[in-house]
mmCIF file of C-alpha atoms in Angstrom:
data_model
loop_
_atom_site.group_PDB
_atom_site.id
_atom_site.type_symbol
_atom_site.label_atom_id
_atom_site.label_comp_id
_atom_site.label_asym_id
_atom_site.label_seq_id
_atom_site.Cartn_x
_atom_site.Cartn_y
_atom_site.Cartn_z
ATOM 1 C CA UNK V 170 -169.979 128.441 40.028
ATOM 2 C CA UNK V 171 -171.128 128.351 44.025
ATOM 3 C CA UNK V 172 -167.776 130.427 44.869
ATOM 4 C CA UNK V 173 -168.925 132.966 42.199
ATOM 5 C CA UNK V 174 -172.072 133.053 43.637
ATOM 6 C CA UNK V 175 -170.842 133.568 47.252
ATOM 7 C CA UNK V 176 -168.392 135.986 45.964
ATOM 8 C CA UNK V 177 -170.567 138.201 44.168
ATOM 9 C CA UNK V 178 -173.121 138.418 47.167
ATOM 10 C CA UNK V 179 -170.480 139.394 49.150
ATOM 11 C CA UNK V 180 -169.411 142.742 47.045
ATOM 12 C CA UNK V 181 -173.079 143.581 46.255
ATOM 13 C CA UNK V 182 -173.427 143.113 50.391
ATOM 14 C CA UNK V 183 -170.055 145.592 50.786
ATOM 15 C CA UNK V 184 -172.142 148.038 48.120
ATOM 16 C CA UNK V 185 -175.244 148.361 49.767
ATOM 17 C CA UNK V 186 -174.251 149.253 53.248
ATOM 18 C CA UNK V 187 -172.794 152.449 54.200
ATOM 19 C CA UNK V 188 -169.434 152.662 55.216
ATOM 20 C CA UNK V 189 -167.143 155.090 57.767
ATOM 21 C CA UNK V 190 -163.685 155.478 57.206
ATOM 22 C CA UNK V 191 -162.899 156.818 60.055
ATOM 23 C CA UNK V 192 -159.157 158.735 58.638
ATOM 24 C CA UNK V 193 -158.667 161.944 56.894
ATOM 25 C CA UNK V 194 -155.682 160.728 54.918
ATOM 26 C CA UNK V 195 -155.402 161.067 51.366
ATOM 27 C CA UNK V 196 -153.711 157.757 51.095
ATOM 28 C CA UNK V 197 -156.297 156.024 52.993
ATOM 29 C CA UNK V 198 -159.269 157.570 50.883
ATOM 30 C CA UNK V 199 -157.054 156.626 48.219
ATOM 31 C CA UNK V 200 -156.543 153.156 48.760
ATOM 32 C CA UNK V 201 -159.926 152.560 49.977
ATOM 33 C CA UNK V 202 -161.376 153.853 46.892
ATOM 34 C CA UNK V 203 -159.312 151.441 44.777
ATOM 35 C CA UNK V 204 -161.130 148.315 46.413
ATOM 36 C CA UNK V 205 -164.694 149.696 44.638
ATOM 37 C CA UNK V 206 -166.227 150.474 47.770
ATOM 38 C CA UNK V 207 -168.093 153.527 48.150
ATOM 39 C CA UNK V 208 -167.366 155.478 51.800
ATOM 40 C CA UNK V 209 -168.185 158.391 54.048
ATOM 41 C CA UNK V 210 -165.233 160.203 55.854
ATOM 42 C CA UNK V 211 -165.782 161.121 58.911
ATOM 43 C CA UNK V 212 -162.851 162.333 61.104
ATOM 44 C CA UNK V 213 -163.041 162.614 65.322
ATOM 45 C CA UNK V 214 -160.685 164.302 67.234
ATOM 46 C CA UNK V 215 -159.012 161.353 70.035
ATOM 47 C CA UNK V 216 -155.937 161.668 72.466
ATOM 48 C CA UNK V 217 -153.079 159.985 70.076
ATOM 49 C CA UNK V 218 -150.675 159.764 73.243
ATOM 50 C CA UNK V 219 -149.938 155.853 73.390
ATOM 51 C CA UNK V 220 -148.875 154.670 76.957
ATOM 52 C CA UNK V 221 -145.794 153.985 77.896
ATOM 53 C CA UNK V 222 -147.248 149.671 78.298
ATOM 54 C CA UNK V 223 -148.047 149.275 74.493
ATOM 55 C CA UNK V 224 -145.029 148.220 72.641
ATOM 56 C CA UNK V 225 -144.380 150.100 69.244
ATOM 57 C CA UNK V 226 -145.673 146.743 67.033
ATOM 58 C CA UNK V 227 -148.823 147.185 68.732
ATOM 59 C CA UNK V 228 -149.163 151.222 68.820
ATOM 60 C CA UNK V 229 -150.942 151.555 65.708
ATOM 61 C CA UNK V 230 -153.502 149.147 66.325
ATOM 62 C CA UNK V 231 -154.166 150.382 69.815
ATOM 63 C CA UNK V 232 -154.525 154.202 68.116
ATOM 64 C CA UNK V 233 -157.079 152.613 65.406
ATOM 65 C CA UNK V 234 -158.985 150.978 68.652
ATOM 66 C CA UNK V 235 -159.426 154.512 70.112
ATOM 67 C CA UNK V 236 -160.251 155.767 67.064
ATOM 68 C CA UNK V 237 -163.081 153.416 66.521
ATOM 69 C CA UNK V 238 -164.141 153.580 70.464
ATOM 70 C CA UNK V 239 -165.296 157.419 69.600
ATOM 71 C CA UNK V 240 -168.283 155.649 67.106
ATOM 72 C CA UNK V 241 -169.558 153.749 69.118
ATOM 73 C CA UNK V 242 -172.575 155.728 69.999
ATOM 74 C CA UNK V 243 -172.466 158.280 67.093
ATOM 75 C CA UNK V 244 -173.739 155.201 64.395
ATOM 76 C CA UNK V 245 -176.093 152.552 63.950
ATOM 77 C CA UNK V 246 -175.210 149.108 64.184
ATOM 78 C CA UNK V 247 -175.483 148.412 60.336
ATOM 79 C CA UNK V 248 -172.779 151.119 59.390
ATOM 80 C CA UNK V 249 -169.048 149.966 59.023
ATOM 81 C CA UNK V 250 -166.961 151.780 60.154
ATOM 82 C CA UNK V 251 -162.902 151.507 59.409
ATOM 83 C CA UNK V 252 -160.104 153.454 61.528
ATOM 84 C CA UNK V 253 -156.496 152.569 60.839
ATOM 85 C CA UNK V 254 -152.972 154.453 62.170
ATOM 86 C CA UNK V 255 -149.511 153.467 61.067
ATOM 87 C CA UNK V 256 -146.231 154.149 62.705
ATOM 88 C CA UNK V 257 -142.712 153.485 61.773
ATOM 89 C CA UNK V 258 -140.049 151.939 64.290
ATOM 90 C CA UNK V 259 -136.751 152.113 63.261
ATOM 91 C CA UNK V 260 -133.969 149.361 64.343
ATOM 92 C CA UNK V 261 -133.309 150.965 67.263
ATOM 93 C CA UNK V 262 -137.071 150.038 68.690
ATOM 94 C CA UNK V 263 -137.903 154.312 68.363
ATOM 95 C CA UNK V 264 -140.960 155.074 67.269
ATOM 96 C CA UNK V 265 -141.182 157.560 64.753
ATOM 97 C CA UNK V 266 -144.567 159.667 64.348
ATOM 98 C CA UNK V 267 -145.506 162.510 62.220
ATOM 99 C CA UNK V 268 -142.704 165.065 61.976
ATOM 100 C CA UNK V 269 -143.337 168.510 64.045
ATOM 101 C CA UNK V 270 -141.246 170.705 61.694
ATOM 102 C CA UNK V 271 -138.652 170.261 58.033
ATOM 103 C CA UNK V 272 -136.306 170.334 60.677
ATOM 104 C CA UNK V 273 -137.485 167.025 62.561
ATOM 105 C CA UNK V 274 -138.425 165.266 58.703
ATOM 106 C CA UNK V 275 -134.577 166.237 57.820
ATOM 107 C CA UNK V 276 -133.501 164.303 61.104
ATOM 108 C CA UNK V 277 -135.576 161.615 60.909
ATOM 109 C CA UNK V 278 -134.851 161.035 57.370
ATOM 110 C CA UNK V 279 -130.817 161.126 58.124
ATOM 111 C CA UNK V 280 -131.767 158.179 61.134
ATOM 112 C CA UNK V 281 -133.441 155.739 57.966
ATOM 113 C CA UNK V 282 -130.473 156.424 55.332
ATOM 114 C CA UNK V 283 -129.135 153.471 54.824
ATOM 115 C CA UNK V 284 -130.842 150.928 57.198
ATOM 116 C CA UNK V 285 -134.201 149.061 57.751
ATOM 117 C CA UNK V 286 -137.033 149.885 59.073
ATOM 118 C CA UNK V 287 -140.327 148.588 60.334
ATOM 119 C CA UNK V 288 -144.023 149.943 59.097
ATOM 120 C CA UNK V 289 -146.958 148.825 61.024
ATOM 121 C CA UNK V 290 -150.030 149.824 59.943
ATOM 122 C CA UNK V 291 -153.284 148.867 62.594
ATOM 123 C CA UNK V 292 -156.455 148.573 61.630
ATOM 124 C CA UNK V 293 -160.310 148.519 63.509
ATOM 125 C CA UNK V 294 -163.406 147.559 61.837
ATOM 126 C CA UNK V 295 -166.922 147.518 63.497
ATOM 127 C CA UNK V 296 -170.836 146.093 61.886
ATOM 128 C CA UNK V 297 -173.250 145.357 63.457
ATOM 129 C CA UNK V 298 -172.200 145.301 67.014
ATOM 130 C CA UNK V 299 -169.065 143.151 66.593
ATOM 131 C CA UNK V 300 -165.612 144.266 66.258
ATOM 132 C CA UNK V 301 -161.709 143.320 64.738
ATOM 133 C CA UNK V 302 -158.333 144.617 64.631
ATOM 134 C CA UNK V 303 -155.337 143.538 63.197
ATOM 135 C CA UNK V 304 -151.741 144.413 62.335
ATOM 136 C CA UNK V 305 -149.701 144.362 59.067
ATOM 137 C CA UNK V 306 -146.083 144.857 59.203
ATOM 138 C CA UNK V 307 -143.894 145.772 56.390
ATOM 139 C CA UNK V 308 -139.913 146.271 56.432
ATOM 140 C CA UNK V 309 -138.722 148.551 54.474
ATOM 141 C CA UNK V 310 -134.684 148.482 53.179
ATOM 142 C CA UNK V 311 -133.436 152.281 52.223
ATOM 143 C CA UNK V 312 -130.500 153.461 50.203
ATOM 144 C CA UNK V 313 -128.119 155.713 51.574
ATOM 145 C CA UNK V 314 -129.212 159.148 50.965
ATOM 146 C CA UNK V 315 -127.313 162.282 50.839
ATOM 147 C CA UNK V 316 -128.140 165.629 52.615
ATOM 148 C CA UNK V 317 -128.664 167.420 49.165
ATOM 149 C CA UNK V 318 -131.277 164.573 48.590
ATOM 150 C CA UNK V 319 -133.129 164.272 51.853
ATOM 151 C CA UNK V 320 -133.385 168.297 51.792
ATOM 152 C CA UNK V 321 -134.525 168.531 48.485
ATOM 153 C CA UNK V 322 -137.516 165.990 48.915
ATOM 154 C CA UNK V 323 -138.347 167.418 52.692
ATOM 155 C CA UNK V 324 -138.767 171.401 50.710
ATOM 156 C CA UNK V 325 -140.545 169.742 47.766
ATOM 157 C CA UNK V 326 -143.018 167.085 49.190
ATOM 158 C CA UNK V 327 -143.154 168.508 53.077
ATOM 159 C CA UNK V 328 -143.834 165.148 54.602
ATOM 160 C CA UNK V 329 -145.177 166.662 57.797
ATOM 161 C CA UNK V 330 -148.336 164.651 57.838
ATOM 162 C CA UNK V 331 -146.411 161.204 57.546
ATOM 163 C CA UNK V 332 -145.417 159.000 59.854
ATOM 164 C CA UNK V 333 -141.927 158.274 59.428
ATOM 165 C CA UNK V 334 -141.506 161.625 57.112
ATOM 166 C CA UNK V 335 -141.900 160.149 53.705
ATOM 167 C CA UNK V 336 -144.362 158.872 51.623
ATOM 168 C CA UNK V 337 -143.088 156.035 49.446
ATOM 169 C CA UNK V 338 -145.446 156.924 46.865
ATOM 170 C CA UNK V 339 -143.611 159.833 46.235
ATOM 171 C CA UNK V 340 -140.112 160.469 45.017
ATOM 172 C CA UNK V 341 -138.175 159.608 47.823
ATOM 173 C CA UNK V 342 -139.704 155.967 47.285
ATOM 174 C CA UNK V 343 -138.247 155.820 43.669
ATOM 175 C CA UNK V 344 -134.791 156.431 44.818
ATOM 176 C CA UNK V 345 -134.398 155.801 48.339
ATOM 177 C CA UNK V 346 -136.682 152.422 49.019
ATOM 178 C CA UNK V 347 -134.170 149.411 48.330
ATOM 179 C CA UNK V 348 -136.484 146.569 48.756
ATOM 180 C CA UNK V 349 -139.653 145.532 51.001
ATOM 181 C CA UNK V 350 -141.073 143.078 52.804
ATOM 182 C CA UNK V 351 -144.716 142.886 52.634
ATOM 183 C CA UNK V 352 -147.359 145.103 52.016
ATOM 184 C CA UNK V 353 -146.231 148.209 50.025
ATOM 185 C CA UNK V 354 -149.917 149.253 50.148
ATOM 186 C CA UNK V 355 -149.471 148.977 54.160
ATOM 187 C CA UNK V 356 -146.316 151.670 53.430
ATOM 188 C CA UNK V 357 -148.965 153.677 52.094
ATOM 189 C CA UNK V 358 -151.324 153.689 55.640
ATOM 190 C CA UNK V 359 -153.705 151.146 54.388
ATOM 191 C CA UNK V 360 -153.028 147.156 53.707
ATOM 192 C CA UNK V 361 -155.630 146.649 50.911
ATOM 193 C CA UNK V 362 -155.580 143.125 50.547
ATOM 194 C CA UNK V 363 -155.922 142.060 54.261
ATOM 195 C CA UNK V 364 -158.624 144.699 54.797
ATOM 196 C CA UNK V 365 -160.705 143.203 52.030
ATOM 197 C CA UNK V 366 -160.640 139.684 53.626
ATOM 198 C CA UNK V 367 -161.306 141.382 57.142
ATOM 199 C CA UNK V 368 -164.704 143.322 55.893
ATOM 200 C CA UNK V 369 -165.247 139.808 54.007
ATOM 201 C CA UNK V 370 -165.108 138.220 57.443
ATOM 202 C CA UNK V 371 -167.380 140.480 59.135
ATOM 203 C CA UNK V 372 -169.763 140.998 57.162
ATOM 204 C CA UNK V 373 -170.719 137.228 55.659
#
């Protein structure tokens, strides 16, 4: 009965303060939506360059940290406010970001047939003048794919606003995605279940 109790204080806390998500991507609203909490999206232009000293596991979550640097002054201290980024690294240790062009998703695509591949998906959170981060990692097994296929879903879906230039949500992920391991929410751009425990955590 007391862990009921605690529980339910702590979603009626999550529902009665407002709450930033700092990402414009439909996935992310998405997801976010899912866990019952109610949000404001509010998007702010940063430089997404990542220096050359960050290794690719740690990329993402050093994007989401500049992304949730730009609030800082811009909210008051009982808003919280999410930012998240997620990259894909392929075997090789290559970081691969949002395709430029079909032609780049095409290429990209070809370099994932057939092998594994790493998602990391970083995420900030910041209340009341204190702040977290964290990384989820998820490896994702393809199929082999043929041209005909990768073409088709690259004019059909145009995956230019994914990292790693597919969306396993969509079609590709019903034929293409073997097996994972981890998060297939964190595929997505957003790890649902850590995040919950996270704003848990930070706001108690």
């Amino acid at each position: 009965m007391y862990l009921l109790q605690v529980s339910n204080m702590l979603l009626n806390t999550i529902k009665n303060i407002k709450v930033i998500l700092g990402s414009q991507s439909p996935r992310r609203k998405e997801l976010l939506a899912s866990l019952d909490i109610d949000f404001d999206v509010v998007v702010k232009s940063i430089d997404e360059s990542i220096p050359s000293s960050v290794p690719p596991a740690q990329a993402a979550e050093y994007i989401a940290l500049q992304k949730l640097a730009v609030f800082k002054d811009n909210v008051t201290q009982d808003t919280l406010v999410i930012t998240a980024d997620t990259v894909v690294v392929d075997e090789d240790g290559n970081t691969l970001g949002k395709p430029a062009s079909p032609e780049e998703a095409v290429e990209v695509l070809q370099s994932l047939s057939g092998q594994t591949h790493t998602v990391y998906t970083g995420v900030a959170l910041s209340y009341k003048g204190q702040s977290q981060s964290f990384t989820e990692e998820t490896r994702v097994h393809f199929e082999k794919l043929h041209t005909d296929e990768i073409d088709y879903y690259v004019q059909k879906y145009k995956p230019l606003d994914k990292a790693g230039a597919y969306g396993i949500q969509e079609w590709i992920g019903r034929i293409a995605v073997k097996s994972i391991e981890g998060s297939y929410e964190n595929v997505m751009g957003l790890p649902t279940v850590r995040l919950y425990q996270e704003i848990k955590e930070l706001i108690k």
